[in-house]
Short mmCIF file of C-alpha atoms in Angstrom, two decimals:
data_model
loop_
_atom_site.label_atom_id
_atom_site.label_comp_id
_atom_site.label_asym_id
_atom_site.label_seq_id
_atom_site.Cartn_x
_atom_site.Cartn_y
_atom_site.Cartn_z
CA UNK A 625 -53.72 156.53 -119.96
CA UNK A 626 -52.42 158.94 -117.35
CA UNK A 627 -50.07 156.29 -115.96
CA UNK A 628 -48.78 155.63 -119.47
CA UNK A 629 -48.17 159.36 -120.05
CA UNK A 630 -46.31 159.67 -116.76
CA UNK A 631 -44.14 156.67 -117.58
CA UNK A 632 -43.39 158.06 -121.02
CA UNK A 633 -42.42 161.38 -119.43
CA UNK A 634 -40.16 159.63 -116.92
CA UNK A 635 -38.58 157.65 -119.76
CA UNK A 636 -37.92 160.86 -121.71
CA UNK A 637 -36.29 162.49 -118.67
CA UNK A 638 -34.12 159.45 -118.05
CA UNK A 639 -33.20 159.32 -121.74
CA UNK A 640 -32.24 163.00 -121.61
CA UNK A 641 -30.03 162.45 -118.56
CA UNK A 642 -28.47 159.29 -120.03
CA UNK A 643 -27.75 161.20 -123.23
CA UNK A 644 -25.99 163.91 -121.24
CA UNK A 645 -24.06 161.23 -119.40
CA UNK A 646 -22.95 159.73 -122.71
CA UNK A 647 -21.77 163.11 -123.94
CA UNK A 648 -19.94 163.61 -120.66
CA UNK A 649 -18.18 160.28 -120.98
CA UNK A 650 -17.06 161.12 -124.50
CA UNK A 651 -15.93 164.56 -123.38
CA UNK A 652 -14.00 163.12 -120.47
CA UNK A 653 -12.21 160.70 -122.78
CA UNK A 654 -11.40 163.45 -125.28
CA UNK A 655 -10.09 165.84 -122.64
CA UNK A 656 -8.37 163.47 -120.25
CA UNK A 657 -5.11 165.37 -120.44
CA UNK A 658 -6.89 168.64 -119.62
CA UNK A 659 -8.69 167.02 -116.68
CA UNK A 660 -5.43 165.73 -115.23
CA UNK A 661 -4.00 169.23 -115.37
CA UNK A 662 -7.11 170.65 -113.71
CA UNK A 663 -6.97 168.05 -110.95
CA UNK A 664 -3.34 168.89 -110.25
CA UNK A 665 -4.20 172.58 -110.10
CA UNK A 666 -7.13 171.86 -107.78
CA UNK A 667 -4.89 169.78 -105.52
CA UNK A 668 -2.33 172.57 -105.28
CA UNK A 669 -5.11 175.09 -104.58
CA UNK A 670 -6.58 172.95 -101.81
CA UNK A 671 -3.18 172.47 -100.20
CA UNK A 672 -2.68 176.22 -100.16
CA UNK A 673 -6.04 176.92 -98.49
CA UNK A 674 -4.61 176.65 -94.99
CA UNK A 675 -2.29 179.52 -95.73
CA UNK A 676 -4.96 181.64 -97.43
CA UNK A 677 -7.25 184.03 -95.60
CA UNK A 678 -10.53 182.24 -95.14
CA UNK A 679 -12.48 185.11 -96.61
CA UNK A 680 -10.72 184.62 -99.95
CA UNK A 681 -11.54 180.94 -100.20
CA UNK A 682 -14.32 179.50 -102.30
CA UNK A 683 -16.46 176.83 -100.76
CA UNK A 684 -14.57 173.56 -100.63
CA UNK A 685 -17.08 170.79 -99.94
CA UNK A 686 -15.22 167.62 -99.17
CA UNK A 687 -16.72 164.35 -100.21
CA UNK A 688 -19.08 164.46 -97.25
CA UNK A 689 -20.50 167.92 -97.88
CA UNK A 690 -22.82 166.89 -100.69
CA UNK A 691 -24.93 164.77 -98.43
CA UNK A 692 -25.04 167.39 -95.69
CA UNK A 693 -28.26 168.48 -97.27
CA UNK A 694 -29.19 164.84 -96.78
CA UNK A 695 -29.20 164.76 -100.51
CA UNK A 696 -30.02 168.37 -101.16
CA UNK A 697 -26.83 170.36 -100.82
CA UNK A 698 -24.75 171.45 -103.72
CA UNK A 699 -21.24 171.05 -102.41
CA UNK A 700 -18.48 170.27 -104.84
CA UNK A 701 -15.36 168.22 -104.88
CA UNK A 702 -13.94 170.43 -107.59
CA UNK A 703 -14.12 174.10 -106.76
CA UNK A 704 -12.47 174.97 -110.06
CA UNK A 705 -15.68 174.45 -112.01
CA UNK A 706 -18.05 176.31 -109.70
CA UNK A 707 -15.85 179.34 -109.11
CA UNK A 708 -15.29 179.82 -112.86
CA UNK A 709 -18.98 179.59 -113.69
CA UNK A 710 -19.99 181.82 -110.80
CA UNK A 711 -17.80 184.61 -112.17
CA UNK A 712 -18.97 184.23 -115.76
CA UNK A 713 -22.71 183.62 -115.45
CA UNK A 714 -24.89 186.75 -115.84
CA UNK A 715 -27.81 187.40 -113.55
CA UNK A 716 -30.32 186.66 -116.32
CA UNK A 717 -29.10 183.06 -116.51
CA UNK A 718 -31.37 182.46 -113.50
CA UNK A 719 -34.49 183.31 -115.56
CA UNK A 720 -35.46 179.63 -116.04
CA UNK A 721 -35.33 179.27 -112.26
CA UNK A 722 -37.70 182.21 -111.95
CA UNK A 723 -39.83 180.62 -114.67
CA UNK A 724 -40.26 177.32 -112.90
CA UNK A 725 -41.06 179.07 -109.61
CA UNK A 726 -43.71 181.20 -111.33
CA UNK A 727 -45.12 178.09 -112.97
CA UNK A 728 -45.43 176.37 -109.60
CA UNK A 729 -47.03 179.53 -108.21
CA UNK A 730 -49.46 180.48 -110.96
CA UNK A 731 -50.38 177.45 -113.06
CA UNK A 732 -52.26 175.58 -110.31
CA UNK A 733 -54.45 178.70 -110.04
CA UNK A 734 -54.77 179.77 -113.68
CA UNK A 735 -54.61 176.35 -115.39
CA UNK A 736 -55.41 173.79 -112.68
CA UNK A 737 -56.46 170.94 -114.99
CA UNK A 738 -53.45 171.40 -117.28
CA UNK A 739 -51.07 171.65 -114.32
CA UNK A 740 -52.42 168.54 -112.60
CA UNK A 741 -51.80 166.41 -115.69
CA UNK A 742 -48.68 168.07 -117.11
CA UNK A 743 -46.64 169.52 -114.22
CA UNK A 744 -43.81 167.13 -115.07
CA UNK A 745 -43.67 168.38 -118.64
CA UNK A 746 -43.59 171.99 -117.44
CA UNK A 747 -40.65 171.20 -115.15
CA UNK A 748 -38.88 169.42 -118.03
CA UNK A 749 -39.47 172.45 -120.29
CA UNK A 750 -37.78 174.89 -117.91
CA UNK A 751 -34.95 172.45 -117.23
CA UNK A 752 -34.34 172.07 -120.96
CA UNK A 753 -34.63 175.84 -121.52
CA UNK A 754 -31.68 176.28 -119.19
CA UNK A 755 -29.66 173.14 -119.99
CA UNK A 756 -29.44 173.52 -123.79
CA UNK A 757 -27.93 177.03 -123.96
CA UNK A 758 -25.86 176.27 -120.86
CA UNK A 759 -24.25 173.26 -122.57
CA UNK A 760 -23.81 175.11 -125.86
CA UNK A 761 -22.04 177.97 -124.10
CA UNK A 762 -19.88 176.17 -121.54
CA UNK A 763 -19.56 172.69 -123.05
CA UNK A 764 -17.82 170.14 -120.86
CA UNK A 765 -17.89 172.41 -117.82
CA UNK A 766 -21.69 172.72 -118.06
CA UNK A 767 -22.09 168.97 -118.49
CA UNK A 768 -19.99 168.43 -115.41
CA UNK A 769 -22.19 170.77 -113.35
CA UNK A 770 -25.39 169.11 -114.55
CA UNK A 771 -24.11 165.64 -113.84
CA UNK A 772 -22.78 166.80 -110.49
CA UNK A 773 -26.03 168.26 -109.23
CA UNK A 774 -28.00 165.16 -110.23
CA UNK A 775 -25.50 162.52 -109.08
CA UNK A 776 -24.35 164.24 -105.90
CA UNK A 777 -27.49 166.17 -104.97
CA UNK A 778 -30.78 165.31 -106.66
CA UNK A 779 -30.61 161.52 -106.61
CA UNK A 780 -29.66 161.32 -102.88
CA UNK A 781 -32.30 163.99 -102.14
CA UNK A 782 -35.06 161.92 -103.76
CA UNK A 783 -33.81 158.68 -102.23
CA UNK A 784 -34.02 160.22 -98.76
CA UNK A 785 -37.51 161.60 -99.34
CA UNK A 786 -38.67 158.31 -100.86
CA UNK A 787 -37.34 156.31 -97.92
CA UNK A 788 -38.95 158.57 -95.30
CA UNK A 789 -42.20 158.77 -97.27
CA UNK A 790 -42.35 154.98 -97.62
CA UNK A 791 -41.45 154.23 -94.00
CA UNK A 792 -43.78 156.82 -92.48
CA UNK A 793 -46.60 155.52 -94.67
CA UNK A 794 -46.29 152.22 -92.86
CA UNK A 795 -47.03 153.65 -89.41
CA UNK A 796 -50.77 153.85 -88.73
CA UNK A 797 -52.32 155.58 -85.71
CA UNK A 798 -55.77 154.08 -85.22
CA UNK A 799 -58.50 155.17 -82.85
CA UNK A 800 -60.34 158.35 -82.09
CA UNK A 801 -58.22 161.46 -82.30
CA UNK A 802 -60.52 164.45 -82.03
CA UNK A 803 -58.96 167.47 -83.67
CA UNK A 804 -59.67 169.95 -80.90
CA UNK A 805 -57.41 172.98 -80.40
CA UNK A 806 -55.67 171.48 -77.36
CA UNK A 807 -54.86 168.20 -79.14
CA UNK A 808 -53.74 169.96 -82.31
CA UNK A 809 -51.43 172.23 -80.36
CA UNK A 810 -50.05 169.23 -78.46
CA UNK A 811 -49.32 167.41 -81.73
CA UNK A 812 -47.55 170.49 -83.07
CA UNK A 813 -45.54 170.71 -79.85
CA UNK A 814 -44.51 167.04 -80.03
CA UNK A 815 -43.58 167.28 -83.70
CA UNK A 816 -41.57 170.45 -83.14
CA UNK A 817 -39.58 168.92 -80.30
CA UNK A 818 -38.71 165.66 -82.07
CA UNK A 819 -37.76 167.35 -85.35
CA UNK A 820 -34.28 168.21 -84.09
CA UNK A 821 -33.59 164.51 -83.42
CA UNK A 822 -35.21 162.73 -86.38
CA UNK A 823 -34.93 165.60 -88.86
CA UNK A 824 -37.63 167.95 -90.09
CA UNK A 825 -38.42 165.61 -93.00
CA UNK A 826 -38.69 162.57 -90.71
CA UNK A 827 -40.91 164.36 -88.18
CA UNK A 828 -43.12 165.78 -90.94
CA UNK A 829 -43.67 162.45 -92.67
CA UNK A 830 -44.28 160.73 -89.35
CA UNK A 831 -46.96 163.12 -88.06
CA UNK A 832 -48.73 164.68 -91.04
CA UNK A 833 -51.13 161.77 -91.58
CA UNK A 834 -52.18 161.43 -87.90
CA UNK A 835 -52.70 165.20 -87.83
CA UNK A 836 -54.89 165.10 -90.93
CA UNK A 837 -56.84 162.10 -89.67
CA UNK A 838 -57.50 163.77 -86.32
CA UNK A 839 -58.99 166.75 -88.15
CA UNK A 840 -60.81 164.83 -90.86
CA UNK A 841 -64.18 166.17 -89.68
CA UNK A 842 -63.02 169.75 -89.32
CA UNK A 843 -64.22 172.25 -91.90
CA UNK A 844 -61.23 174.60 -91.53
CA UNK A 845 -57.94 172.76 -91.97
CA UNK A 846 -55.66 174.94 -94.07
CA UNK A 847 -54.27 176.80 -91.07
CA UNK A 848 -53.41 173.48 -89.42
CA UNK A 849 -51.22 172.40 -92.33
CA UNK A 850 -49.60 175.83 -92.62
CA UNK A 851 -48.59 175.93 -88.95
CA UNK A 852 -47.47 172.31 -89.30
CA UNK A 853 -45.06 173.41 -92.05
CA UNK A 854 -43.91 176.41 -90.02
CA UNK A 855 -43.14 174.46 -86.86
CA UNK A 856 -42.46 170.81 -87.63
CA UNK A 857 -41.09 171.05 -91.17
CA UNK A 858 -38.72 173.92 -90.40
CA UNK A 859 -38.25 175.71 -87.07
CA UNK A 860 -38.31 172.50 -85.01
CA UNK A 861 -35.05 171.37 -86.61
CA UNK A 862 -32.97 174.07 -84.95
CA UNK A 863 -31.33 172.27 -82.04
CA UNK A 864 -29.02 169.59 -83.48
CA UNK A 865 -27.19 168.88 -86.75
CA UNK A 866 -29.68 166.04 -87.27
CA UNK A 867 -32.52 168.54 -87.44
CA UNK A 868 -31.79 170.53 -90.58
CA UNK A 869 -29.15 170.28 -93.35
CA UNK A 870 -27.39 173.66 -92.77
CA UNK A 871 -26.63 172.69 -89.17
CA UNK A 872 -25.29 169.35 -90.37
CA UNK A 873 -22.98 171.26 -92.70
CA UNK A 874 -21.77 173.33 -89.77
CA UNK A 875 -21.05 170.13 -87.84
CA UNK A 876 -18.98 168.82 -90.76
CA UNK A 877 -17.04 172.10 -90.68
CA UNK A 878 -16.03 171.81 -87.01
CA UNK A 879 -19.02 173.42 -85.25
CA UNK A 880 -19.47 171.24 -82.10
CA UNK A 881 -22.45 168.87 -82.28
CA UNK A 882 -24.23 170.26 -79.22
CA UNK A 883 -23.32 173.92 -79.86
CA UNK A 884 -26.58 174.36 -81.77
CA UNK A 885 -28.47 173.85 -78.50
CA UNK A 886 -27.71 177.54 -77.98
CA UNK A 887 -30.50 178.18 -80.47
CA UNK A 888 -33.05 176.86 -78.01
CA UNK A 889 -33.86 180.33 -76.65
CA UNK A 890 -34.65 182.03 -80.00
CA UNK A 891 -36.29 178.82 -81.21
CA UNK A 892 -38.58 178.60 -78.18
CA UNK A 893 -39.30 182.32 -78.50
CA UNK A 894 -40.55 181.79 -82.06
CA UNK A 895 -42.32 178.53 -81.30
CA UNK A 896 -44.12 179.93 -78.25
CA UNK A 897 -45.51 182.76 -80.37
CA UNK A 898 -46.60 180.33 -83.09
CA UNK A 899 -48.06 177.76 -80.69
CA UNK A 900 -50.02 180.48 -78.90
CA UNK A 901 -51.22 182.08 -82.14
CA UNK A 902 -52.24 178.71 -83.55
CA UNK A 903 -54.21 177.83 -80.40
CA UNK A 904 -56.10 181.13 -80.59
CA UNK A 905 -56.88 180.79 -84.31
CA UNK A 906 -57.83 177.11 -84.01
CA UNK A 907 -60.04 177.78 -80.99
CA UNK A 908 -61.94 180.55 -82.81
CA UNK A 909 -62.46 178.39 -85.89
CA UNK A 910 -63.37 175.31 -83.85
CA UNK A 911 -66.02 177.17 -81.85
CA UNK A 912 -67.44 178.57 -85.06
CA UNK A 913 -67.67 175.05 -86.44
CA UNK A 914 -69.32 173.84 -83.24
CA UNK A 915 -72.21 176.11 -83.99
CA UNK A 916 -72.68 174.53 -87.41
CA UNK A 917 -75.39 171.94 -87.86
CA UNK A 918 -73.21 169.57 -89.87
CA UNK A 919 -70.50 169.36 -87.24
CA UNK A 920 -73.05 168.95 -84.46
CA UNK A 921 -74.69 166.06 -86.34
CA UNK A 922 -71.31 164.39 -86.86
CA UNK A 923 -70.54 164.66 -83.16
CA UNK A 924 -73.68 162.74 -82.26
CA UNK A 925 -72.83 159.87 -84.61
CA UNK A 926 -69.12 159.57 -83.75
CA UNK A 927 -68.04 156.25 -82.21
CA UNK A 928 -65.04 156.44 -79.91
CA UNK A 929 -62.37 153.77 -80.36
CA UNK A 930 -59.18 153.30 -78.35
CA UNK A 931 -55.87 154.48 -79.70
CA UNK A 932 -53.27 152.08 -81.00
CA UNK A 933 -50.24 152.33 -83.28
CA UNK A 934 -49.64 149.71 -85.96
CA UNK A 935 -46.56 149.17 -88.06
CA UNK A 936 -44.09 149.93 -85.26
CA UNK A 937 -41.45 147.86 -87.08
CA UNK A 938 -41.07 150.96 -89.27
CA UNK A 939 -39.52 152.83 -86.35
CA UNK A 940 -36.55 150.47 -86.71
CA UNK A 941 -36.31 151.36 -90.39
CA UNK A 942 -36.55 155.05 -89.51
CA UNK A 943 -33.61 154.66 -87.13
CA UNK A 944 -31.80 152.92 -89.97
CA UNK A 945 -32.29 155.99 -92.17
CA UNK A 946 -30.99 158.32 -89.44
CA UNK A 947 -28.01 156.04 -88.87
CA UNK A 948 -27.24 155.95 -92.58
CA UNK A 949 -27.28 159.74 -92.83
CA UNK A 950 -25.07 160.14 -89.77
CA UNK A 951 -22.64 157.53 -91.08
CA UNK A 952 -22.25 159.39 -94.35
CA UNK A 953 -21.25 162.52 -92.48
CA UNK A 954 -18.82 160.95 -90.02
CA UNK A 955 -17.11 158.22 -92.06
CA UNK A 956 -14.80 158.81 -95.02
CA UNK A 957 -14.25 155.87 -97.37
CA UNK A 958 -12.84 157.65 -100.40
CA UNK A 959 -14.66 158.30 -103.65
CA UNK A 960 -15.39 156.84 -107.07
CA UNK A 961 -15.46 158.61 -110.41
CA UNK A 962 -18.84 158.47 -112.15
CA UNK A 963 -18.77 160.23 -115.53
CA UNK A 964 -16.12 162.63 -114.24
CA UNK A 965 -17.94 163.38 -110.96
CA UNK A 966 -16.30 162.20 -107.75
CA UNK A 967 -18.99 160.63 -105.56
CA UNK A 968 -18.07 159.64 -102.02
CA UNK A 969 -18.30 155.92 -101.32
CA UNK A 970 -19.96 156.59 -97.96
CA UNK A 971 -22.67 158.55 -99.81
CA UNK A 972 -23.33 155.61 -102.09
CA UNK A 973 -23.41 153.30 -99.07
CA UNK A 974 -25.84 155.67 -97.34
CA UNK A 975 -28.17 155.66 -100.35
CA UNK A 976 -28.06 151.84 -100.48
CA UNK A 977 -29.00 151.73 -96.78
CA UNK A 978 -31.89 154.16 -97.35
CA UNK A 979 -33.22 152.18 -100.29
CA UNK A 980 -32.91 148.97 -98.27
CA UNK A 981 -34.85 150.52 -95.36
CA UNK A 982 -37.61 151.57 -97.73
CA UNK A 983 -37.80 148.14 -99.37
CA UNK A 984 -37.89 146.43 -95.97
CA UNK A 985 -40.75 148.74 -94.99
CA UNK A 986 -42.67 147.72 -98.11
CA UNK A 987 -42.01 144.04 -97.40
CA UNK A 988 -42.91 144.00 -93.70
CA UNK A 989 -45.81 146.46 -93.67
CA UNK A 990 -49.21 145.04 -94.53
CA UNK A 991 -51.26 146.53 -97.36
CA UNK A 992 -54.05 147.04 -94.84
CA UNK A 993 -51.92 149.52 -92.87
CA UNK A 994 -50.99 151.50 -95.97
CA UNK A 995 -54.60 151.51 -97.09
CA UNK A 996 -55.60 152.82 -93.66
CA UNK A 997 -53.12 155.66 -94.17
CA UNK A 998 -54.55 156.44 -97.59
CA UNK A 999 -51.06 155.79 -98.94
CA UNK A 1000 -50.37 156.47 -102.63
CA UNK A 1001 -47.22 157.29 -104.59
CA UNK A 1002 -48.52 160.52 -106.15
CA UNK A 1003 -47.04 162.99 -103.58
CA UNK A 1004 -43.50 161.64 -103.97
CA UNK A 1005 -43.97 161.48 -107.74
CA UNK A 1006 -44.98 165.14 -107.85
CA UNK A 1007 -42.03 166.19 -105.73
CA UNK A 1008 -39.61 164.10 -107.81
CA UNK A 1009 -40.75 165.64 -111.11
CA UNK A 1010 -40.84 169.24 -109.92
CA UNK A 1011 -37.55 169.14 -108.06
CA UNK A 1012 -35.86 167.49 -111.03
CA UNK A 1013 -36.56 170.74 -112.85
CA UNK A 1014 -35.74 172.96 -109.88
CA UNK A 1015 -32.35 171.32 -109.31
CA UNK A 1016 -31.41 171.94 -112.94
CA UNK A 1017 -32.55 175.56 -113.00
CA UNK A 1018 -30.95 176.41 -109.64
CA UNK A 1019 -27.41 175.78 -110.95
CA UNK A 1020 -26.64 179.40 -111.98
CA UNK A 1021 -28.05 180.93 -108.80
CA UNK A 1022 -25.92 178.67 -106.59
CA UNK A 1023 -22.82 179.18 -108.75
CA UNK A 1024 -23.16 182.98 -108.58
CA UNK A 1025 -23.68 182.86 -104.84
CA UNK A 1026 -20.66 180.62 -104.29
CA UNK A 1027 -18.45 182.90 -106.39
CA UNK A 1028 -18.69 185.39 -103.51
CA UNK A 1029 -17.84 188.98 -104.33
CA UNK A 1030 -16.64 187.95 -107.79
CA UNK A 1031 -20.09 186.82 -108.91
CA UNK A 1032 -23.21 188.64 -110.07
CA UNK A 1033 -24.58 188.38 -106.51
CA UNK A 1034 -21.43 189.86 -104.99
CA UNK A 1035 -23.30 192.91 -103.68
CA UNK A 1036 -25.29 190.61 -101.39
CA UNK A 1037 -22.12 189.10 -99.95
CA UNK A 1038 -20.63 192.54 -99.33
CA UNK A 1039 -23.80 193.84 -97.68
CA UNK A 1040 -23.68 191.61 -94.61
CA UNK A 1041 -22.08 193.25 -91.56
CA UNK A 1042 -24.12 192.79 -88.38
CA UNK A 1043 -25.68 189.61 -86.94
CA UNK A 1044 -29.06 190.95 -88.04
CA UNK A 1045 -27.74 191.23 -91.62
CA UNK A 1046 -26.68 187.59 -91.56
CA UNK A 1047 -30.05 186.54 -90.17
CA UNK A 1048 -32.10 188.32 -92.83
CA UNK A 1049 -29.95 187.81 -95.92
CA UNK A 1050 -29.25 184.17 -95.18
CA UNK A 1051 -32.93 183.66 -94.42
CA UNK A 1052 -34.15 185.45 -97.54
CA UNK A 1053 -31.87 183.40 -99.79
CA UNK A 1054 -32.73 180.19 -97.94
CA UNK A 1055 -36.42 180.81 -98.65
CA UNK A 1056 -35.84 180.25 -102.36
CA UNK A 1057 -32.41 178.64 -102.78
CA UNK A 1058 -30.76 175.63 -101.21
CA UNK A 1059 -30.17 176.69 -97.61
CA UNK A 1060 -27.16 174.39 -97.10
CA UNK A 1061 -24.75 176.07 -99.56
CA UNK A 1062 -26.18 179.46 -98.54
CA UNK A 1063 -25.21 178.70 -94.93
CA UNK A 1064 -21.75 177.54 -95.96
CA UNK A 1065 -21.16 180.63 -98.11
CA UNK A 1066 -21.83 183.01 -95.23
CA UNK A 1067 -19.98 180.80 -92.74
CA UNK A 1068 -16.88 181.27 -94.90
CA UNK A 1069 -17.65 184.99 -95.07
CA UNK A 1070 -17.65 185.20 -91.26
CA UNK A 1071 -14.42 183.23 -90.96
CA UNK A 1072 -12.71 185.47 -93.50
CA UNK A 1073 -13.95 188.67 -91.88
CA UNK A 1074 -13.09 187.79 -88.28
CA UNK A 1075 -10.21 185.30 -88.45
CA UNK A 1076 -8.35 185.66 -91.75
CA UNK A 1077 -5.44 183.34 -92.31
CA UNK A 1078 -6.34 180.78 -89.65
CA UNK A 1079 -7.03 177.11 -90.41
CA UNK A 1080 -10.75 176.38 -90.58
CA UNK A 1081 -10.89 174.28 -87.39
CA UNK A 1082 -9.18 176.98 -85.34
CA UNK A 1083 -11.22 179.77 -86.91
CA UNK A 1084 -14.52 177.98 -86.25
CA UNK A 1085 -13.47 177.33 -82.65
CA UNK A 1086 -12.90 181.06 -82.17
CA UNK A 1087 -16.14 181.88 -83.98
CA UNK A 1088 -18.29 179.75 -81.68
CA UNK A 1089 -16.62 181.17 -78.57
CA UNK A 1090 -15.98 184.84 -79.42
CA UNK A 1091 -18.51 185.63 -82.17
CA UNK A 1092 -21.29 183.21 -81.28
CA UNK A 1093 -24.05 185.74 -81.99
CA UNK A 1094 -23.00 185.93 -85.63
CA UNK A 1095 -23.10 182.16 -86.07
CA UNK A 1096 -26.41 181.94 -84.21
CA UNK A 1097 -27.90 184.54 -86.54
CA UNK A 1098 -26.61 182.67 -89.58
CA UNK A 1099 -27.93 179.33 -88.30
CA UNK A 1100 -31.33 180.68 -87.28
CA UNK A 1101 -31.82 182.49 -90.60
CA UNK A 1102 -31.02 179.37 -92.63
CA UNK A 1103 -33.31 177.12 -90.57
CA UNK A 1104 -36.20 179.41 -89.59
CA UNK A 1105 -36.80 181.03 -92.95
CA UNK A 1106 -37.05 177.80 -94.88
CA UNK A 1107 -40.68 178.10 -93.76
CA UNK A 1108 -41.26 181.22 -95.88
CA UNK A 1109 -42.08 179.33 -99.10
CA UNK A 1110 -43.11 175.87 -100.23
CA UNK A 1111 -39.64 175.26 -101.70
CA UNK A 1112 -37.70 176.64 -98.73
CA UNK A 1113 -37.17 173.18 -97.24
CA UNK A 1114 -37.65 169.66 -98.59
CA UNK A 1115 -40.64 168.56 -96.45
CA UNK A 1116 -42.70 171.69 -97.15
CA UNK A 1117 -43.84 170.63 -100.61
CA UNK A 1118 -44.28 167.04 -99.48
CA UNK A 1119 -46.63 168.06 -96.66
CA UNK A 1120 -48.59 170.24 -99.09
CA UNK A 1121 -48.93 167.35 -101.55
CA UNK A 1122 -50.13 164.92 -98.86
CA UNK A 1123 -52.64 167.47 -97.56
CA UNK A 1124 -54.03 168.04 -101.06
CA UNK A 1125 -54.26 164.30 -101.61
CA UNK A 1126 -56.44 164.20 -98.48
CA UNK A 1127 -58.85 166.74 -99.95
CA UNK A 1128 -57.48 169.95 -98.41
CA UNK A 1129 -57.34 172.78 -100.92
CA UNK A 1130 -54.02 174.34 -99.99
CA UNK A 1131 -53.14 177.90 -101.06
CA UNK A 1132 -50.85 178.35 -104.04
CA UNK A 1133 -47.23 179.45 -103.91
CA UNK A 1134 -48.01 183.14 -103.38
CA UNK A 1135 -51.07 182.36 -101.27
CA UNK A 1136 -48.88 180.45 -98.85
CA UNK A 1137 -46.44 183.37 -98.80
CA UNK A 1138 -49.26 185.66 -97.68
CA UNK A 1139 -49.51 183.52 -94.54
CA UNK A 1140 -45.74 183.48 -94.01
CA UNK A 1141 -45.44 187.23 -94.56
CA UNK A 1142 -48.32 187.97 -92.21
CA UNK A 1143 -47.29 185.54 -89.46
CA UNK A 1144 -43.61 184.70 -89.76
CA UNK A 1145 -42.02 187.95 -90.89
CA UNK A 1146 -43.29 189.99 -87.89
CA UNK A 1147 -42.18 187.14 -85.61
CA UNK A 1148 -38.74 187.06 -87.22
CA UNK A 1149 -38.52 190.84 -86.87
CA UNK A 1150 -38.99 190.42 -83.12
CA UNK A 1151 -36.33 187.69 -83.08
CA UNK A 1152 -33.95 190.01 -84.92
CA UNK A 1153 -34.52 192.87 -82.47
CA UNK A 1154 -34.32 190.73 -79.34
CA UNK A 1155 -31.46 188.37 -80.19
CA UNK A 1156 -29.47 189.72 -83.14
#
């Protein structure tokens, strides 16, 4: 019955989106003359950007910017739409976004049974609560924005997560891994260091199951998952554009590929604090467990087996995913028009590659390996439903932010002056909003403030050489502070869902933030004082 309800819900969501698409197609046909005029105006505006001061420009995501979030960024081929909406939308238009965040935070605590069975319906309710008045008020422009965020952002985002989830679920680490403090810290260290090269999502999906299996007999596990999210799902992605989407955006906008290695000092500063703190906490809890009768009895009955890794063919598929993502950022093949939204051909090719890698993983990985991993589809299903609602409700917040000083959030844009300001404001917004467009917004702010009138490539070159501290602060804030909430970065919620599926009762939205406020915020304050 539950499967039937979920399928009905999915069918309703797809019907809703198809209905919007049909309306969009009719609107495009009815307003073709208007669209041609808008495209000509956009073309003239883009051609004049080189002569404009950078600080006065809106964010112009070329066809490769959308996938810089690896599916999660909200770049646009047509700045006309976003800049208009950002100026017109009032601050209260973000109330549905606040509503869905509060639902994610409170319902699992107050109404756990209802939430477990109906979280998809709750997400659909908030999405509809925003979409209906939005369409009624802005008509074709609203339909364009909705189609854009799903076609250019949400669908690639879910495809990427699905591919990594599927491939990582086919890699099984067998044998005795005893979750002692030293081993746990070593696993966190390894995961943190590879995250910059395979992405925070890839590293998280690759290591979360071995970490949970190693600590299956531990009584205290919540802190392990929380530090895992802090280090592997976020801060570890600081060193290359492959690590985290904001840095990939910077690379697409002329920041040299290896420039981000400059973040190694603040990154290692943060990671050393967190590794040391984790080792102390885990050691205290482990010794306390050692004194327990249950743990002692389990130790006497444990049979040691040698380590081995099965499903290594999936490493090839993982490399295929990384290659597909890189290709979509470096190759330009033009675009196609889908219901009025220009989608880059290389993005479509990337998504086809990702789906193919996932299907190959399913074909060439035995059911025995997936069973050994405790693999089910529920975590990716939960993420897909909830983020379908989040992506809809986040539209006004992103539009207002991208409108710069002309939008309802203009005071935030004007407030940033020092490197420390960029670190904290970018980080605070990245904790709740999409950190890729947040990064790009403040990158343009820096270029406009320091090098007005220069072409972007030249301005960025001067920024990385003469004002490097500002760009480092911006980059660190966007990457580091994705760890502050469950929705701050894509793998955070996925790791939480997998941990809960393995019987770990994770804290709720605000409960997790108590950990991040207590542990991360003081650490980030030190980073701000020392480096920015």
